[in-house]
mmCIF file of C-alpha atoms in Angstrom:
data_model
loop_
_atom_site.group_PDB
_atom_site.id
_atom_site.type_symbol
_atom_site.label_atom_id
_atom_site.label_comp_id
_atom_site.label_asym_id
_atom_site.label_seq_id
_atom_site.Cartn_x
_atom_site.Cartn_y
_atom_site.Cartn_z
ATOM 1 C CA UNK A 1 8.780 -17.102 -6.207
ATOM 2 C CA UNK A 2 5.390 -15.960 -6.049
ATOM 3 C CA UNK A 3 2.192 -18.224 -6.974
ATOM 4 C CA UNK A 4 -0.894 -16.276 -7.749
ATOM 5 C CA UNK A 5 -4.391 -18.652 -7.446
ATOM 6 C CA UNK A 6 -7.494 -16.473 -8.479
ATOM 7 C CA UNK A 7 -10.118 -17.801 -10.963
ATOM 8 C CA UNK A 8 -9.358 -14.146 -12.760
ATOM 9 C CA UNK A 9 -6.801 -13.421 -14.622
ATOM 10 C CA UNK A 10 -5.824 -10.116 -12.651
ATOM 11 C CA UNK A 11 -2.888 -8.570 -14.799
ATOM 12 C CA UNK A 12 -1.707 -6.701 -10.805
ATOM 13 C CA UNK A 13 -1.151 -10.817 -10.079
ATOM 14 C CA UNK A 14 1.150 -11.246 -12.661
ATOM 15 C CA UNK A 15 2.922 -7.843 -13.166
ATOM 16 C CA UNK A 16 3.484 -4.926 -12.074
ATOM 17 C CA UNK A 17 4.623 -1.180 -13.142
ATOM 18 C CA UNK A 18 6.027 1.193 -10.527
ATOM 19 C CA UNK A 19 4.557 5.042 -10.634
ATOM 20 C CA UNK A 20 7.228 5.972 -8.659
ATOM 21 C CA UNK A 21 9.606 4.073 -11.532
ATOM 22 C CA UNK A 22 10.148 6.831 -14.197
ATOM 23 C CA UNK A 23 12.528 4.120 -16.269
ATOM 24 C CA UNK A 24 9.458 1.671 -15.989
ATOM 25 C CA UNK A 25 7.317 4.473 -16.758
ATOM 26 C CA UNK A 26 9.095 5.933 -20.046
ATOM 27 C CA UNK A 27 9.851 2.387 -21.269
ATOM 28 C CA UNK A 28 6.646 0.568 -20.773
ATOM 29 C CA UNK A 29 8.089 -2.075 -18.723
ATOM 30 C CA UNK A 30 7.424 -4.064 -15.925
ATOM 31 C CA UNK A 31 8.237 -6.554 -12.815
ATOM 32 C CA UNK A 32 6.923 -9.985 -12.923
ATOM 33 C CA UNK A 33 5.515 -10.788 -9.928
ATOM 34 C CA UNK A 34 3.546 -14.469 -10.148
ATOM 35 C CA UNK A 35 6.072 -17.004 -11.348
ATOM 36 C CA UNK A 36 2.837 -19.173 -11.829
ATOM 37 C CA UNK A 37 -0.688 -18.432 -12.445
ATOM 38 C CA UNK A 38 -3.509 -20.955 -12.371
ATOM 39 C CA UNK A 39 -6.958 -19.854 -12.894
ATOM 40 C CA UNK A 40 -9.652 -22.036 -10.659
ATOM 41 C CA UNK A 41 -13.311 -22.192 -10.821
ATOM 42 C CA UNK A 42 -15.187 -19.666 -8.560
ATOM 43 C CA UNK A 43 -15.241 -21.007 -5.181
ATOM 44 C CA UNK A 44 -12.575 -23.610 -6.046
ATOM 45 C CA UNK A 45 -9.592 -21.368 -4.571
ATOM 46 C CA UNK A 46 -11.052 -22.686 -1.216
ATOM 47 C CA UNK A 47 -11.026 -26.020 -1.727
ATOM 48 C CA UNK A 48 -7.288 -25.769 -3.860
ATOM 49 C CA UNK A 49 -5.903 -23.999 -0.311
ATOM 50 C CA UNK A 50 -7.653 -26.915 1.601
ATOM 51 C CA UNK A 51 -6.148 -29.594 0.069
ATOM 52 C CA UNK A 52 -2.419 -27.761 0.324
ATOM 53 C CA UNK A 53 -3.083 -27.702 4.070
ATOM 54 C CA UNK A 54 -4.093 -30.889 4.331
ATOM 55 C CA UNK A 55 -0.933 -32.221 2.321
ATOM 56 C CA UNK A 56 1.025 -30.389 4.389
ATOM 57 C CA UNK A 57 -0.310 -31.928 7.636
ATOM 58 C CA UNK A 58 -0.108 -35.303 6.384
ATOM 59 C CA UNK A 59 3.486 -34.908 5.485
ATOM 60 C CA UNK A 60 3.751 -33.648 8.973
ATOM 61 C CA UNK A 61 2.576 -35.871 10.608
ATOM 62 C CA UNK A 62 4.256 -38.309 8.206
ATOM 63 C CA UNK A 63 7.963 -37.283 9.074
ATOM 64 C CA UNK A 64 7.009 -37.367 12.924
ATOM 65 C CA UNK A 65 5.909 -40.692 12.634
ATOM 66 C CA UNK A 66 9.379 -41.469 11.246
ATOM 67 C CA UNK A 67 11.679 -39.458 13.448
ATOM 68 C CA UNK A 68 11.931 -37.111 11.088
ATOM 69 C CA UNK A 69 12.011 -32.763 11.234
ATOM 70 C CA UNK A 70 8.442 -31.203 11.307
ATOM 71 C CA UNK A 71 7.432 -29.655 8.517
ATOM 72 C CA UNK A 72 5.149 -27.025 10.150
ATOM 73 C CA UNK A 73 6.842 -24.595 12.576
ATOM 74 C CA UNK A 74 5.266 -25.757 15.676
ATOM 75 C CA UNK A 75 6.288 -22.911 17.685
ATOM 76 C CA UNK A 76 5.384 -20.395 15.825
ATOM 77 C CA UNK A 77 1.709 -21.932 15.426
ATOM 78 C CA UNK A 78 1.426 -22.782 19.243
ATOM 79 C CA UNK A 79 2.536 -19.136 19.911
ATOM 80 C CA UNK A 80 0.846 -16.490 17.186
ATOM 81 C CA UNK A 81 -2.121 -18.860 16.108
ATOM 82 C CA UNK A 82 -5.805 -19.228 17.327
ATOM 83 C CA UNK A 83 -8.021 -23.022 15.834
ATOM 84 C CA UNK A 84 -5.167 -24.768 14.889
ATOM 85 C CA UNK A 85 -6.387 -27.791 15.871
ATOM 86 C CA UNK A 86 -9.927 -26.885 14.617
ATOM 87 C CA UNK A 87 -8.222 -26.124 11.305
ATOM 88 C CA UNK A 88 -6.449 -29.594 11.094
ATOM 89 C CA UNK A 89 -9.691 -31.242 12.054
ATOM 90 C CA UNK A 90 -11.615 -29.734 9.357
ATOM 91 C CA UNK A 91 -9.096 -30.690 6.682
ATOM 92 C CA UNK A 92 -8.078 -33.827 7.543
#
């Protein structure tokens, strides 16, 4: 499932026709692509991805603190990621 967050309504977010397609050409049809669309204010995509990030660290950090799995793939951030740690400072 894809979730498309834009404070347009950008019909290439929520469908799309393939050129290449001559079926989806000569029939006018299409693949969905956004199983959910939610139009934000402008500037308020920011502050929507924020506050996912910081949920997600929280519950992180929630299921360590209880011997539970990580959420967050903690190799893969220590290993192909730069400001992690400035990143979870700035949303927590």
């Amino acid at each position: 499932k894809m979730i498309a967050i834009n404070p347009l309504q950008e019909r290439g977010l929520e469908r799309f026709t393939a050129p290449q397609n001559p079926f989806e050409m000569l029939t006018n049809s299409e693949t969905q692509l956004a199983s959910a669309y939610y139009n934000v204010r402008i500037g308020g995509d920011m502050a929507l991805l924020k506050g996912m990030m910081r949920l997600l660290i929280e519950r992180d950090d929630a299921a360590s603190a209880a011997g539970r799995p990580s959420l967050l793939d903690d190799e893969f951030i220590q290993t192909h990621t730069v400001g992690f740690d400035e990143l979870r400072r700035d949303v927590l």
